[in-house]
Amino acid sequence: MTALQEQDETVYDLIEKEAKRQKTTLNLIASENISSRAVREATSSVLSHKYSEGYPGKRYYQGNEFIDQVEQLAIDRAKQLFGAEHANVQPISGSPANFSIFLALLEPGDAFLGMDLACGGHLTHGSPVNFSGKLYKPHHYGVDKNGFIDMDEVKQLAHQVKPKLIISGHSAYAREIDFEAFSTIAQEVGALHLADISHISGLVAAGLHKSPFPHTDVVMTTTHKTLRGPRGAIILCKQEHAQAIDKAIFPGSQGGPHNNLIAAKAVAFQEAMSPAFKKYAHQVLQNAKVLAQTLMDHGIPVVTGGTDNHLLLVDLQGLLGPGKGAQTAKLLETAGIICNANSVPYDPAPPYKPSGLRLGTPMLTSQGFTEQDIQTVGVLIASVIKDPKVAPQVRKSVLDLCARIIQ
Ligand code: DSN
């Protein structure tokens, strides 16, 4: 019996049920993944007991001899992994990290340019309901009719609005990002370039997606998506921005660092440097390509006709009409297939009732799914989309598939 089971059976049972859900459903949420046991051990370690405001060697509390070493290790590994001049490993998650970057680089009211949320951007890239849209002046680029970023449009907008910051990197974009082109445009208009690589950082670390360095001024990534670490984020930047970024994290926006998570990040960074991680990242890409192709082969349209990364967008409009994403995601859940509804480019339906689905392969890949299994997954998804009545039968196939592959 574990201590938790003995002391609080209610919480223990809920955790056990969630663990079972993760092993008996197909999880295709593009931002989710499974971290290693080593990462989870560091996450639940005694390091969470310690307060350590400040940075290694410059703390406001005593007793940080080992915490300093842990944070320095995480910093060194993050710099090595991404080829960065400076790393701050304290951000607790992606949105607060982006908040700190705005605090470091902009003044309230400053104009910036980012991807429209409806086209695949993130809330923190200028949504009117987010700090980024409330405190700053957002301008947005989108995608063309075929779903691709049009760098000529980005360039034209940048020259027109003269932003202080240009953001590349997106939450629902399936194609490779040309960081160098974004940096060139930023330089032309005297802006800084922030690359939010939260979704693709595992692929970047494995050398399977273009790196934002050396072109980009500041890079932010969460650590729990394709990178397969603990929940959290890091900020990487050129040395010239190091002091501003560090000050914006502490004391600007955060207090005591979550030292347990910093240790877990260090563990994940070491894992990401291994040949096994490269193999995993390669498999994520292969699986995403096979999923996209299988869906298209079964008559399910995929935005941009495929994917270069770990995710793809399904456009349901032609088959089901507009606004059917949420309903279809719920239907798929009854079959044990977990994904999220998502807007598609030029979606006539509102964001809370969008016309597409976002599907990603990081978690299934970590659980051992390879091309042939993913092909089966694609066929199951297509069959439910085309005929809701088959959902109960598909649920059985999903259970069989999970029992065969997931440990
Ligand atoms: N919620 C994350 C995602 O699903 O992409 C982004 O913050």
Short mmCIF file of C-alpha atoms and ligand atoms in Angstrom, two decimals:
data_model
loop_
_atom_site.label_atom_id
_atom_site.label_comp_id
_atom_site.label_asym_id
_atom_site.label_seq_id
_atom_site.Cartn_x
_atom_site.Cartn_y
_atom_site.Cartn_z
CA MET A 1 0.00 0.00 0.00
CA THR A 2 1.36 3.45 -0.83
CA ALA A 3 1.33 6.32 1.72
CA LEU A 4 -1.24 8.13 -0.41
CA GLN A 5 -3.48 5.11 -0.66
CA GLU A 6 -3.32 4.63 3.09
CA GLN A 7 -3.91 8.28 3.96
CA ASP A 8 -6.28 9.57 1.28
CA GLU A 9 -8.02 6.90 -0.66
CA THR A 10 -10.22 9.41 -2.50
CA VAL A 11 -7.30 11.18 -4.17
CA TYR A 12 -5.44 7.89 -4.68
CA ASP A 13 -8.45 6.37 -6.46
CA LEU A 14 -8.89 9.37 -8.75
CA ILE A 15 -5.21 9.22 -9.75
CA GLU A 16 -5.52 5.49 -10.41
CA LYS A 17 -8.61 6.07 -12.53
CA GLU A 18 -6.82 8.74 -14.57
CA ALA A 19 -3.83 6.41 -15.03
CA LYS A 20 -6.22 3.74 -16.32
CA ARG A 21 -7.93 6.25 -18.64
CA GLN A 22 -4.55 7.17 -20.12
CA LYS A 23 -3.83 3.49 -20.83
CA THR A 24 -7.22 2.54 -22.24
CA THR A 25 -7.89 5.45 -24.60
CA LEU A 26 -6.06 6.82 -27.63
CA ASN A 27 -4.72 10.23 -26.62
CA LEU A 28 -4.22 12.47 -29.62
CA ILE A 29 -4.16 15.88 -27.90
CA ALA A 30 -1.16 17.40 -29.69
CA SER A 31 0.17 19.17 -26.58
CA GLU A 32 0.14 16.12 -24.28
CA ASN A 33 2.80 13.49 -23.66
CA ILE A 34 4.04 10.89 -21.18
CA SER A 35 7.10 11.80 -19.14
CA SER A 36 9.59 9.18 -17.95
CA ARG A 37 9.56 7.66 -14.47
CA ALA A 38 12.84 9.51 -13.77
CA VAL A 39 11.22 12.86 -14.66
CA ARG A 40 8.25 12.04 -12.42
CA GLU A 41 10.53 11.03 -9.52
CA ALA A 42 12.31 14.38 -9.69
CA THR A 43 8.93 16.13 -9.95
CA SER A 44 7.71 14.60 -6.70
CA SER A 45 11.04 15.04 -4.86
CA VAL A 46 11.85 16.93 -1.63
CA LEU A 47 13.18 19.80 -3.74
CA SER A 48 9.66 21.25 -3.65
CA HIS A 49 10.21 22.02 0.08
CA LYS A 50 12.85 24.68 -0.55
CA TYR A 51 12.50 28.42 -1.13
CA SER A 52 15.21 29.92 -3.33
CA GLU A 53 14.17 33.30 -4.75
CA GLY A 54 16.97 34.57 -6.96
CA TYR A 55 19.41 32.68 -9.13
CA PRO A 56 22.33 30.26 -8.50
CA GLY A 57 24.85 32.01 -6.21
CA LYS A 58 22.49 34.99 -5.59
CA ARG A 59 19.64 33.82 -3.37
CA TYR A 60 17.54 35.59 -0.77
CA TYR A 61 17.46 32.54 1.55
CA GLN A 62 20.19 30.36 2.99
CA GLY A 63 20.45 26.61 2.48
CA ASN A 64 20.58 26.58 -1.32
CA GLU A 65 23.89 24.72 -1.83
CA PHE A 66 22.26 21.82 -3.69
CA ILE A 67 19.41 23.81 -5.22
CA ASP A 68 22.04 26.05 -6.87
CA GLN A 69 23.72 23.00 -8.37
CA VAL A 70 20.41 21.61 -9.65
CA GLU A 71 19.41 24.90 -11.30
CA GLN A 72 22.87 25.43 -12.83
CA LEU A 73 22.74 21.90 -14.25
CA ALA A 74 19.32 22.58 -15.80
CA ILE A 75 20.59 25.88 -17.26
CA ASP A 76 23.73 24.28 -18.72
CA ARG A 77 21.78 21.38 -20.22
CA ALA A 78 19.11 23.68 -21.71
CA LYS A 79 21.81 25.84 -23.34
CA GLN A 80 23.59 22.78 -24.71
CA LEU A 81 20.39 21.14 -25.99
CA PHE A 82 19.17 24.18 -27.93
CA GLY A 83 22.47 25.94 -28.67
CA ALA A 84 21.37 29.01 -26.68
CA GLU A 85 23.56 31.72 -25.16
CA HIS A 86 21.38 32.09 -22.06
CA ALA A 87 18.67 30.03 -20.35
CA ASN A 88 16.18 30.79 -17.60
CA VAL A 89 14.68 27.53 -16.32
CA GLN A 90 12.34 28.99 -13.70
CA PRO A 91 9.12 29.73 -15.67
CA ILE A 92 6.24 27.73 -14.26
CA SER A 93 4.45 27.37 -17.60
CA GLY A 94 4.13 28.76 -21.09
CA SER A 95 1.64 31.59 -20.54
CA PRO A 96 3.48 33.07 -17.52
CA ALA A 97 6.75 32.71 -19.46
CA ASN A 98 5.30 34.71 -22.36
CA PHE A 99 4.01 37.27 -19.84
CA SER A 100 7.55 37.67 -18.50
CA ILE A 101 8.97 38.04 -22.01
CA PHE A 102 6.50 40.85 -22.78
CA LEU A 103 7.45 42.45 -19.45
CA ALA A 104 11.13 42.24 -20.37
CA LEU A 105 10.96 43.47 -23.95
CA LEU A 106 7.93 45.76 -24.30
CA GLU A 107 6.24 48.71 -22.63
CA PRO A 108 2.45 48.55 -22.11
CA GLY A 109 0.71 49.72 -25.28
CA ASP A 110 3.55 48.66 -27.58
CA ALA A 111 2.57 47.08 -30.89
CA PHE A 112 3.50 43.48 -31.67
CA LEU A 113 2.74 41.00 -34.45
CA GLY A 114 1.73 37.37 -33.87
CA MET A 115 -0.33 34.61 -35.45
CA ASP A 116 -4.11 34.94 -35.18
CA LEU A 117 -5.55 32.46 -32.64
CA ALA A 118 -8.14 31.37 -35.23
CA CYS A 119 -5.31 30.39 -37.62
CA GLY A 120 -3.24 28.46 -35.06
CA GLY A 121 -1.75 31.11 -32.75
CA HIS A 122 -1.89 31.07 -28.94
CA LEU A 123 -3.93 33.10 -26.45
CA THR A 124 -0.73 34.85 -25.32
CA HIS A 125 -0.01 35.96 -28.88
CA GLY A 126 -2.55 38.78 -28.66
CA SER A 127 -6.01 37.41 -27.89
CA PRO A 128 -8.29 40.23 -26.64
CA VAL A 129 -9.20 38.18 -23.54
CA ASN A 130 -5.53 37.65 -22.58
CA PHE A 131 -2.97 40.00 -20.94
CA SER A 132 -1.21 40.18 -24.31
CA GLY A 133 -4.28 41.67 -25.97
CA LYS A 134 -5.34 43.80 -23.01
CA LEU A 135 -2.02 45.43 -22.08
CA TYR A 136 -0.32 45.58 -25.49
CA LYS A 137 -1.35 46.36 -29.06
CA PRO A 138 -1.61 43.14 -31.06
CA HIS A 139 -1.61 42.84 -34.84
CA HIS A 140 -2.09 39.48 -36.48
CA TYR A 141 -0.94 37.55 -39.50
CA GLY A 142 -2.85 34.45 -40.57
CA VAL A 143 -2.54 31.73 -43.15
CA ASP A 144 -3.43 31.64 -46.84
CA LYS A 145 -6.47 29.83 -48.28
CA ASN A 146 -4.51 26.58 -48.27
CA GLY A 147 -3.53 26.93 -44.61
CA PHE A 148 0.13 27.99 -45.08
CA ILE A 149 1.78 31.04 -43.49
CA ASP A 150 2.39 33.61 -46.19
CA MET A 151 5.75 35.25 -45.36
CA ASP A 152 5.00 38.05 -47.85
CA GLU A 153 1.92 38.90 -45.79
CA VAL A 154 3.99 38.83 -42.57
CA LYS A 155 6.54 41.14 -44.18
CA GLN A 156 3.94 43.55 -45.51
CA LEU A 157 2.13 43.70 -42.13
CA ALA A 158 5.41 44.20 -40.26
CA HIS A 159 6.34 47.15 -42.49
CA GLN A 160 2.84 48.58 -42.08
CA VAL A 161 2.40 48.34 -38.28
CA LYS A 162 6.08 48.62 -37.23
CA PRO A 163 5.80 46.23 -34.27
CA LYS A 164 8.36 46.17 -31.47
CA LEU A 165 8.11 42.38 -31.35
CA ILE A 166 7.28 39.68 -33.90
CA ILE A 167 6.18 36.27 -32.63
CA SER A 168 6.68 33.08 -34.59
CA GLY A 169 5.62 29.67 -33.32
CA HIS A 170 2.08 28.36 -33.03
CA SER A 171 -0.27 25.91 -31.28
CA ALA A 172 -2.11 24.52 -34.28
CA TYR A 173 0.10 24.83 -37.34
CA ALA A 174 1.27 21.66 -39.07
CA ARG A 175 4.03 23.05 -41.28
CA GLU A 176 7.68 23.91 -40.72
CA ILE A 177 8.36 27.43 -39.47
CA ASP A 178 10.97 29.53 -41.23
CA PHE A 179 12.54 31.22 -38.18
CA GLU A 180 15.27 32.83 -40.26
CA ALA A 181 12.68 34.57 -42.47
CA PHE A 182 10.85 35.87 -39.38
CA SER A 183 14.16 37.22 -37.99
CA THR A 184 15.00 38.92 -41.28
CA ILE A 185 11.63 40.68 -41.30
CA ALA A 186 12.04 41.64 -37.63
CA GLN A 187 15.45 43.18 -38.39
CA GLU A 188 14.06 45.10 -41.36
CA VAL A 189 11.50 46.87 -39.15
CA GLY A 190 13.63 47.16 -36.00
CA ALA A 191 11.60 44.59 -34.05
CA LEU A 192 12.74 41.78 -31.78
CA HIS A 193 11.84 38.21 -32.70
CA LEU A 194 10.29 35.81 -30.17
CA ALA A 195 9.91 32.17 -31.22
CA ASP A 196 7.36 30.27 -29.15
CA ILE A 197 8.43 26.71 -29.89
CA SER A 198 6.32 25.07 -27.17
CA HIS A 199 4.76 22.56 -29.53
CA ILE A 200 7.80 21.62 -31.56
CA SER A 201 10.71 21.92 -29.10
CA GLY A 202 11.18 18.14 -28.92
CA LEU A 203 11.55 18.07 -32.70
CA VAL A 204 13.95 21.02 -32.61
CA ALA A 205 16.01 19.34 -29.86
CA ALA A 206 16.21 16.19 -31.98
CA GLY A 207 17.34 18.18 -35.02
CA LEU A 208 14.16 17.30 -36.92
CA HIS A 209 12.80 20.84 -37.23
CA LYS A 210 14.75 23.99 -38.11
CA SER A 211 16.23 25.61 -35.01
CA PRO A 212 15.23 29.17 -34.06
CA PHE A 213 18.88 29.82 -33.13
CA PRO A 214 21.10 31.59 -34.02
CA HIS A 215 18.61 34.01 -35.65
CA THR A 216 16.04 34.52 -32.91
CA ASP A 217 16.35 36.99 -30.00
CA VAL A 218 14.23 35.10 -27.49
CA VAL A 219 12.82 31.58 -27.53
CA MET A 220 10.18 30.19 -25.19
CA THR A 221 9.15 26.59 -24.85
CA THR A 222 7.03 24.63 -22.49
CA THR A 223 8.77 21.45 -21.36
CA HIS A 224 5.88 18.96 -21.31
CA LYS A 225 4.83 18.70 -24.95
CA THR A 226 7.02 17.04 -27.61
CA LEU A 227 10.00 17.68 -25.29
CA ARG A 228 8.51 15.09 -22.89
CA GLY A 229 9.59 16.73 -19.64
CA PRO A 230 7.65 17.92 -16.58
CA ARG A 231 4.97 20.63 -16.78
CA GLY A 232 6.79 23.93 -17.01
CA ALA A 233 8.63 26.21 -19.39
CA ILE A 234 12.03 27.75 -20.11
CA ILE A 235 13.17 30.94 -21.80
CA LEU A 236 16.27 30.90 -23.99
CA CYS A 237 17.80 34.06 -25.40
CA LYS A 238 20.77 35.91 -26.77
CA GLN A 239 23.12 37.15 -24.04
CA GLU A 240 22.10 40.77 -24.66
CA HIS A 241 18.57 40.02 -23.37
CA ALA A 242 19.64 37.79 -20.45
CA GLN A 243 19.44 40.40 -17.70
CA ALA A 244 16.05 41.74 -18.80
CA ILE A 245 14.59 38.22 -19.05
CA ASP A 246 15.94 37.12 -15.67
CA LYS A 247 14.63 40.26 -13.97
CA ALA A 248 11.22 39.84 -15.60
CA ILE A 249 10.95 36.31 -14.15
CA PHE A 250 12.26 37.23 -10.69
CA PRO A 251 11.34 39.64 -9.18
CA GLY A 252 9.18 40.77 -12.12
CA SER A 253 6.52 38.09 -12.20
CA GLN A 254 7.44 35.01 -10.15
CA GLY A 255 8.50 34.27 -6.59
CA GLY A 256 10.21 31.12 -5.36
CA PRO A 257 11.19 28.78 -8.20
CA HIS A 258 9.64 25.30 -8.32
CA ASN A 259 12.91 23.49 -7.67
CA ASN A 260 11.45 20.01 -8.05
CA LEU A 261 10.33 20.90 -11.57
CA ILE A 262 13.68 22.51 -12.38
CA ALA A 263 15.35 19.20 -11.43
CA ALA A 264 12.84 17.33 -13.58
CA LYS A 265 13.60 19.68 -16.48
CA ALA A 266 17.32 18.88 -16.09
CA VAL A 267 16.50 15.16 -16.27
CA ALA A 268 14.34 15.68 -19.37
CA PHE A 269 17.05 17.76 -21.11
CA GLN A 270 19.55 14.95 -20.59
CA GLU A 271 17.02 12.45 -21.98
CA ALA A 272 16.47 14.71 -24.99
CA MET A 273 20.19 14.53 -25.83
CA SER A 274 20.06 10.72 -26.11
CA PRO A 275 19.86 8.68 -29.32
CA ALA A 276 16.65 7.11 -27.96
CA PHE A 277 15.00 10.55 -27.91
CA LYS A 278 16.00 11.22 -31.52
CA LYS A 279 14.44 7.89 -32.45
CA TYR A 280 11.25 8.82 -30.59
CA ALA A 281 11.05 12.26 -32.26
CA HIS A 282 11.55 10.66 -35.68
CA GLN A 283 8.73 8.23 -34.90
CA VAL A 284 6.45 11.12 -33.82
CA LEU A 285 6.93 12.63 -37.28
CA GLN A 286 6.45 9.35 -39.12
CA ASN A 287 3.29 8.64 -37.15
CA ALA A 288 1.83 12.08 -37.85
CA LYS A 289 2.49 11.66 -41.59
CA VAL A 290 0.88 8.22 -41.62
CA LEU A 291 -2.14 9.50 -39.66
CA ALA A 292 -2.64 12.39 -42.08
CA GLN A 293 -2.30 10.13 -45.12
CA THR A 294 -4.63 7.46 -43.72
CA LEU A 295 -7.32 10.04 -42.97
CA MET A 296 -7.03 11.55 -46.43
CA ASP A 297 -7.08 8.07 -48.02
CA HIS A 298 -10.40 7.54 -46.21
CA GLY A 299 -11.91 10.78 -47.44
CA ILE A 300 -11.19 12.99 -44.40
CA PRO A 301 -9.66 16.34 -45.51
CA VAL A 302 -6.50 17.46 -43.73
CA VAL A 303 -5.57 21.18 -43.76
CA THR A 304 -2.51 21.86 -45.99
CA GLY A 305 -2.78 18.27 -47.23
CA GLY A 306 -0.48 16.84 -44.57
CA THR A 307 2.01 17.75 -41.88
CA ASP A 308 5.69 18.51 -41.29
CA ASN A 309 5.48 18.10 -37.53
CA HIS A 310 3.65 16.23 -34.76
CA LEU A 311 0.13 17.50 -35.43
CA LEU A 312 -2.48 17.85 -38.11
CA LEU A 313 -5.78 19.66 -38.54
CA VAL A 314 -8.83 17.88 -39.86
CA ASP A 315 -11.38 20.02 -41.68
CA LEU A 316 -14.85 18.59 -41.12
CA GLN A 317 -16.78 21.22 -43.12
CA GLY A 318 -17.02 19.27 -46.38
CA LEU A 319 -18.31 16.12 -44.66
CA LEU A 320 -20.42 17.47 -41.79
CA GLY A 321 -20.92 21.18 -42.45
CA PRO A 322 -19.44 24.03 -40.39
CA GLY A 323 -19.25 24.08 -36.58
CA LYS A 324 -19.14 20.31 -36.02
CA GLY A 325 -15.70 20.04 -34.34
CA ALA A 326 -16.80 19.94 -30.68
CA GLN A 327 -19.63 17.52 -31.40
CA THR A 328 -17.26 15.21 -33.30
CA ALA A 329 -14.58 15.38 -30.55
CA LYS A 330 -17.25 14.33 -28.02
CA LEU A 331 -18.39 11.51 -30.27
CA LEU A 332 -14.80 10.30 -30.69
CA GLU A 333 -14.41 10.34 -26.90
CA THR A 334 -17.27 7.84 -26.61
CA ALA A 335 -15.17 5.60 -28.85
CA GLY A 336 -12.11 6.12 -26.61
CA ILE A 337 -10.36 8.52 -28.98
CA ILE A 338 -9.34 11.76 -27.26
CA CYS A 339 -8.64 14.95 -29.22
CA ASN A 340 -9.73 18.57 -29.27
CA ALA A 341 -11.99 20.60 -31.51
CA ASN A 342 -10.09 23.32 -33.35
CA SER A 343 -10.75 26.17 -35.73
CA VAL A 344 -9.68 25.65 -39.32
CA PRO A 345 -8.41 28.48 -41.57
CA TYR A 346 -11.25 30.84 -42.57
CA ASP A 347 -13.61 28.94 -40.28
CA PRO A 348 -17.13 30.37 -40.68
CA ALA A 349 -18.05 28.96 -37.23
CA PRO A 350 -17.04 30.67 -33.94
CA PRO A 351 -13.98 29.49 -31.94
CA TYR A 352 -16.14 27.87 -29.24
CA LYS A 353 -17.91 25.81 -31.92
CA PRO A 354 -15.18 25.32 -34.53
CA SER A 355 -15.21 23.22 -37.68
CA GLY A 356 -12.12 21.09 -37.22
CA LEU A 357 -10.16 18.71 -35.04
CA ARG A 358 -6.51 18.91 -33.96
CA LEU A 359 -4.76 15.54 -33.74
CA GLY A 360 -1.20 14.90 -32.53
CA THR A 361 1.03 11.87 -32.19
CA PRO A 362 3.52 12.62 -29.33
CA MET A 363 1.69 10.65 -26.63
CA LEU A 364 0.80 7.57 -28.68
CA THR A 365 4.39 7.48 -29.91
CA SER A 366 5.72 7.54 -26.33
CA GLN A 367 3.33 4.70 -25.57
CA GLY A 368 4.85 2.57 -28.35
CA PHE A 369 2.60 3.13 -31.39
CA THR A 370 4.35 2.82 -34.74
CA GLU A 371 3.21 3.33 -38.35
CA GLN A 372 1.02 0.22 -38.66
CA ASP A 373 -0.79 0.91 -35.37
CA ILE A 374 -1.29 4.54 -36.33
CA GLN A 375 -2.80 3.45 -39.62
CA THR A 376 -5.35 1.46 -37.61
CA VAL A 377 -5.98 4.55 -35.45
CA GLY A 378 -6.57 6.62 -38.59
CA VAL A 379 -9.06 4.08 -39.96
CA LEU A 380 -10.93 4.04 -36.63
CA ILE A 381 -11.12 7.86 -36.51
CA ALA A 382 -12.34 8.04 -40.10
CA SER A 383 -15.00 5.40 -39.51
CA VAL A 384 -16.46 7.27 -36.50
CA ILE A 385 -16.45 10.61 -38.34
CA LYS A 386 -18.28 9.04 -41.27
CA ASP A 387 -20.74 6.95 -39.23
CA PRO A 388 -21.40 7.84 -35.57
CA LYS A 389 -23.24 4.54 -35.11
CA VAL A 390 -19.96 2.59 -35.19
CA ALA A 391 -18.60 4.36 -32.07
CA PRO A 392 -19.42 1.50 -29.62
CA GLN A 393 -17.75 -1.06 -31.91
CA VAL A 394 -14.72 1.23 -32.33
CA ARG A 395 -14.48 1.53 -28.53
CA LYS A 396 -13.88 -2.24 -28.41
CA SER A 397 -11.17 -2.03 -31.09
CA VAL A 398 -9.53 0.86 -29.17
CA LEU A 399 -9.46 -1.24 -25.99
CA ASP A 400 -7.86 -4.15 -27.90
CA LEU A 401 -5.28 -1.83 -29.47
CA CYS A 402 -4.39 -0.24 -26.12
CA ALA A 403 -4.15 -3.63 -24.38
CA ARG A 404 -1.77 -4.85 -27.08
CA ILE A 405 0.54 -1.82 -27.22
CA ILE A 406 0.45 0.24 -24.00
CA GLN A 407 2.44 -1.11 -21.02
N1 DSN B 1 -3.04 24.25 -24.25
C1 DSN B 1 -1.92 24.15 -25.13
C2 DSN B 1 -2.25 23.43 -26.39
O1 DSN B 1 -3.06 22.52 -26.33
O2 DSN B 1 -1.71 23.72 -27.45
C3 DSN B 1 -1.29 25.48 -25.43
O3 DSN B 1 -1.17 26.23 -24.29
#
